[in-house]
Coordinates of C-alpha atoms in Angstrom, one line a residue:
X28 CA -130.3 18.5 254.6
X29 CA -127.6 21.7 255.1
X30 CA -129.3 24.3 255.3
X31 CA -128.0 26.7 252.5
X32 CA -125.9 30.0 253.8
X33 CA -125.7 33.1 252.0
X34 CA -123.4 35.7 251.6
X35 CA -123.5 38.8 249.5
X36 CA -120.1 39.9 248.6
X37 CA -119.4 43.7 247.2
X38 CA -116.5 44.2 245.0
X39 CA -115.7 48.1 245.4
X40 CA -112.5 48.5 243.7
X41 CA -110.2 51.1 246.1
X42 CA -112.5 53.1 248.3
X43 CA -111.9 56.3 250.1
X44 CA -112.1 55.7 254.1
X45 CA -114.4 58.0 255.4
X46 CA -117.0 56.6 252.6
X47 CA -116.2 52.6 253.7
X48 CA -117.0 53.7 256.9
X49 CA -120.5 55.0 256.3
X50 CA -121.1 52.5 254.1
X51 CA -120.6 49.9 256.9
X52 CA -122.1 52.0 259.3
X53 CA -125.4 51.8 257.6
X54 CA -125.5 48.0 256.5
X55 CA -124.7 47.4 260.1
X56 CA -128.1 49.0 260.7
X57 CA -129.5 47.1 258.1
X58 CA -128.5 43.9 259.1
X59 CA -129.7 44.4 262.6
X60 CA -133.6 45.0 261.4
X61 CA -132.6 42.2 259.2
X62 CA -133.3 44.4 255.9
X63 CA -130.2 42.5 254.4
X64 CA -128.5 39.5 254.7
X65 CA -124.9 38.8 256.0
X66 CA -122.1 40.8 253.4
X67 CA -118.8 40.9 253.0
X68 CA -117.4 44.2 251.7
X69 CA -114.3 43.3 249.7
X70 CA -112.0 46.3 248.7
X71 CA -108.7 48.5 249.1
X72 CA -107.6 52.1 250.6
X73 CA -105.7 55.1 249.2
X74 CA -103.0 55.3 252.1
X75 CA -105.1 55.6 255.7
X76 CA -103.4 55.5 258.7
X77 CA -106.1 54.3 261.2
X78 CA -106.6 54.6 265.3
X79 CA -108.8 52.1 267.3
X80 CA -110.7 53.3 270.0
X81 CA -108.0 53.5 272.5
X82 CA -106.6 56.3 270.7
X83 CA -103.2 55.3 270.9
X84 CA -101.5 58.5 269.0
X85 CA -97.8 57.9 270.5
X86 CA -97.8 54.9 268.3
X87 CA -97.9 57.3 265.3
X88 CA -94.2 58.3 265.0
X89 CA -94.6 61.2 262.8
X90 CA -96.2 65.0 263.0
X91 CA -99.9 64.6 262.1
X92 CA -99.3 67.4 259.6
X93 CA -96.5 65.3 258.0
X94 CA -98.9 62.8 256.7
X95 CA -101.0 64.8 253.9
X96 CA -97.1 65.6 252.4
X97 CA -96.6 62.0 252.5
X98 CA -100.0 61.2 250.6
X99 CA -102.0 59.4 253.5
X100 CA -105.0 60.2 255.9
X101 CA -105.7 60.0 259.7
X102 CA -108.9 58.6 261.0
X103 CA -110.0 57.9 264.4
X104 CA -112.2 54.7 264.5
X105 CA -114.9 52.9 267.3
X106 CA -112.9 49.7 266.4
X107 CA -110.8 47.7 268.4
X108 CA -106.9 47.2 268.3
X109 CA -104.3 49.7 267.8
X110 CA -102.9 51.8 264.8
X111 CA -102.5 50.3 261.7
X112 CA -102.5 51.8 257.7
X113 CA -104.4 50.8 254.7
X114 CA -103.1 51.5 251.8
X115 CA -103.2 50.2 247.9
X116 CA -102.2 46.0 247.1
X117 CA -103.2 45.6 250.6
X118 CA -106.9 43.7 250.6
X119 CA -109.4 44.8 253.3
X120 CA -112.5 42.7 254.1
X121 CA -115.2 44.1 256.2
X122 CA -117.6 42.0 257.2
X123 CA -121.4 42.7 258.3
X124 CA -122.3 39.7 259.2
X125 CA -125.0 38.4 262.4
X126 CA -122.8 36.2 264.9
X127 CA -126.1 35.3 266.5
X128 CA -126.9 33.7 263.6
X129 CA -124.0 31.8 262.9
X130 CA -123.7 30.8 266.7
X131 CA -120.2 32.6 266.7
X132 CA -118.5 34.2 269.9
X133 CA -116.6 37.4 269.7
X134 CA -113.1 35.1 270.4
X135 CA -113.9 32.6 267.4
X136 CA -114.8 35.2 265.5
X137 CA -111.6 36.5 265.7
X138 CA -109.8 33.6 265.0
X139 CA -111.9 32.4 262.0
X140 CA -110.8 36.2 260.4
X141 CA -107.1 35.1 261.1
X142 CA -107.6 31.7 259.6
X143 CA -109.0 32.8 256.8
X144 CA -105.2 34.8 255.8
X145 CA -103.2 32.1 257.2
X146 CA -105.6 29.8 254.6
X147 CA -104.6 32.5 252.3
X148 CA -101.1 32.2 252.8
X149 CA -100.9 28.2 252.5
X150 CA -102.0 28.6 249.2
X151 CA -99.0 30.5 247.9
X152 CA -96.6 28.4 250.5
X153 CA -96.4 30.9 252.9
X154 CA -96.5 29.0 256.8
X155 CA -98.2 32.0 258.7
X156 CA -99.5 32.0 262.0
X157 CA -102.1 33.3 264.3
X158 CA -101.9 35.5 268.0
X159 CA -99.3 34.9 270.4
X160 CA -99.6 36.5 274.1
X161 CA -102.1 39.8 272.7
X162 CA -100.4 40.1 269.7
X163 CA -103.0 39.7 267.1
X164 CA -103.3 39.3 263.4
X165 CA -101.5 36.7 261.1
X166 CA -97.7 36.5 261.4
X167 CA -95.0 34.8 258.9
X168 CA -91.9 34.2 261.9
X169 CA -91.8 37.7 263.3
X170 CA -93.1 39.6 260.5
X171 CA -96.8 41.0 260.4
X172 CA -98.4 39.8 257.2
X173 CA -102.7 40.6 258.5
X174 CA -103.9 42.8 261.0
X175 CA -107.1 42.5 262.7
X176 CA -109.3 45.5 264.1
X177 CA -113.1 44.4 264.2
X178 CA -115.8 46.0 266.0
X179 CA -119.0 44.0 267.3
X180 CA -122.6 46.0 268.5
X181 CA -125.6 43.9 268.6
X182 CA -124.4 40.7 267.2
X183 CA -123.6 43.0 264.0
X184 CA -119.9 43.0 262.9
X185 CA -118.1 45.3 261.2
X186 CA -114.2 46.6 260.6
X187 CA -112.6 43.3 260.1
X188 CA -109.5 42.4 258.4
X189 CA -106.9 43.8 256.5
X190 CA -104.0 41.3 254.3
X191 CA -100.8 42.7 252.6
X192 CA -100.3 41.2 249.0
X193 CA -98.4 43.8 247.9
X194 CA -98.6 47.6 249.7
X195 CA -95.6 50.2 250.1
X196 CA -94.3 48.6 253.5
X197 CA -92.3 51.9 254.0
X198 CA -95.7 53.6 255.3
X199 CA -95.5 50.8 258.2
X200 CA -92.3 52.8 259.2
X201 CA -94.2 55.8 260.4
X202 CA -96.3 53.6 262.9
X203 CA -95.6 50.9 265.6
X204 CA -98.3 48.7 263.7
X205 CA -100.7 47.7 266.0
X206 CA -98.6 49.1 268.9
X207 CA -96.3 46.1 268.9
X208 CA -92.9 47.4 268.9
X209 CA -89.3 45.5 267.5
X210 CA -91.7 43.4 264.9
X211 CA -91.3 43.8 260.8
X212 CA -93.8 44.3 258.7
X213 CA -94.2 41.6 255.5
X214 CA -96.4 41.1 252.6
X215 CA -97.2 38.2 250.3
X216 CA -95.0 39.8 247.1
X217 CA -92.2 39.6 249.9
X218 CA -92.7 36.3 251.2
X219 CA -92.8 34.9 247.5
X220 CA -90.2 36.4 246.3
X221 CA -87.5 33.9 246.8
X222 CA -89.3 30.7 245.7
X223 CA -91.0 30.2 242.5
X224 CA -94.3 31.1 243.3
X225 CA -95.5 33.6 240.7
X226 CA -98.5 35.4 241.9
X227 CA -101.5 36.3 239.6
X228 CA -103.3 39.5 239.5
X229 CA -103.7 41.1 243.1
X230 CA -108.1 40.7 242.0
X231 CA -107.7 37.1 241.9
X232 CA -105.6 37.1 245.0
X233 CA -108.6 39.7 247.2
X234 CA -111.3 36.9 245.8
X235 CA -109.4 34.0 246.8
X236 CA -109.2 35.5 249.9
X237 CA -112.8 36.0 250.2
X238 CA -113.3 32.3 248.9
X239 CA -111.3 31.5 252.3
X240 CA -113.6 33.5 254.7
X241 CA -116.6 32.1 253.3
X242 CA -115.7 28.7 253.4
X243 CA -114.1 28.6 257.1
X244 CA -117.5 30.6 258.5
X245 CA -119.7 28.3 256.6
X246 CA -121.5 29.9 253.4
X247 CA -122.1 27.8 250.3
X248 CA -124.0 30.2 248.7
X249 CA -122.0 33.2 247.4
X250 CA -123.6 36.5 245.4
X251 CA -121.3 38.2 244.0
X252 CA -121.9 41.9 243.1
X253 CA -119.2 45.0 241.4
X254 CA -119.4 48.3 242.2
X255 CA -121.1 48.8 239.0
X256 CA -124.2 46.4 240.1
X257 CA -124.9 48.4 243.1
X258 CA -126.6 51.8 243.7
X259 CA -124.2 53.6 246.4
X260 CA -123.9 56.9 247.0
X261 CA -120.9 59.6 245.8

């Protein structure tokens, strides 16, 4: 008999960056003392432009003191990959999750996050596509629909994915996203556009996506919790 597999899966709504962060931060720490189970943090970002821990600031193409005019924050971050931004209609999952348990590698990991938006993305018609030659994420032809920065300490996950339904693709223009240079920036509004496909609310969209992560990394038993159900701080 399957063994049943849970996952706890937070609805927060939009979530300032600094707060996700120590949010994850501390389940992480959880999780590794086993105090909680795997969970999924699904939410979005007010405008964040974020630097993995390369600290690749030439691929920001504006004056840091540009960005508060322009609405949007800087962070540096211990994950990995390169620049990217976060902003609103873009859904960001964050997984805390044990890859010991789930007998998962760091590699298949990765792919498994990128399957999960190509899945996505087949549901709406959209052919997308994983990494080619280091350049990671989810790709419709040449244009970046997901971006992938995810950062692994003990077994523990966190970081994880981020998938554009919907965001202000302009901000993309003040970045070399994820330091790949000469490549466009899509979403799944733009990708639709042209066909029939009408798209529902961007909630049902961010749950579908989360239906897709949990089934490709093997949970069948799904807890879902809003913001209102859980005690979190500020």
């Amino acid at each position: 008999m399957r063994i049943p597999r849970k996952l706890e899966v937070w609805r927060l709504g939009t979530v300032n960056y600094l707060k996700a962060l120590k949010l994850q931060e501390k389940l992480a720490s959880d999780r590794k003392i086993n105090k909680i189970s795997d969970t999924l943090l699904s939410l979005q970002h007010p405008p964040t432009y974020t630097l993995g821990k390369r600290r690749t600031d030439y691929n920001l193409l504006v004056p840091e003191s540009e960005l508060k005019t322009m609405g949007a924050e800087l962070h540096y971050t211990q994950r990995g990959g390169d620049i990217t931004f976060h902003g609103p209609h873009q859904a960001v999952l964050y997984p805390i999750i044990s890859l010991r348990d789930i007998g998962l590698g760091a590699r298949k990991y990765v792919e498994n996050l990128e399957s999960t938006m190509i899945d996505l993305s087949s549901l709406y018609g959209v052919k997308a596509h994983g990494q080619r030659k280091c350049e990671t994420g989810v790709w419709v032809g040449d244009r970046k629909i997901g971006a992938i920065g995810v950062r692994i300490s003990s077994g523990i996950t966190s970081h994880g994915l981020a998938y554009n339904i919907d965001p202000d693709l302009t901000f993309f223009k003040h970045i070399v996203p994820c330091g790949i240079a000469d490549k466009d920036v899509t979403s799944l509004r733009r990708e639709t556009r042209q066909t029939d496909m009408v798209l529902p609310d961007e909630e049902v969209v961010q749950d579908q996506l989360v239906t897709c992560f949990a089934r490709l990394f093997g949970y069948n038993d799904i807890i879902w919790k809003d913001k209102n159900d859980l005690e979190i701080d500020g």
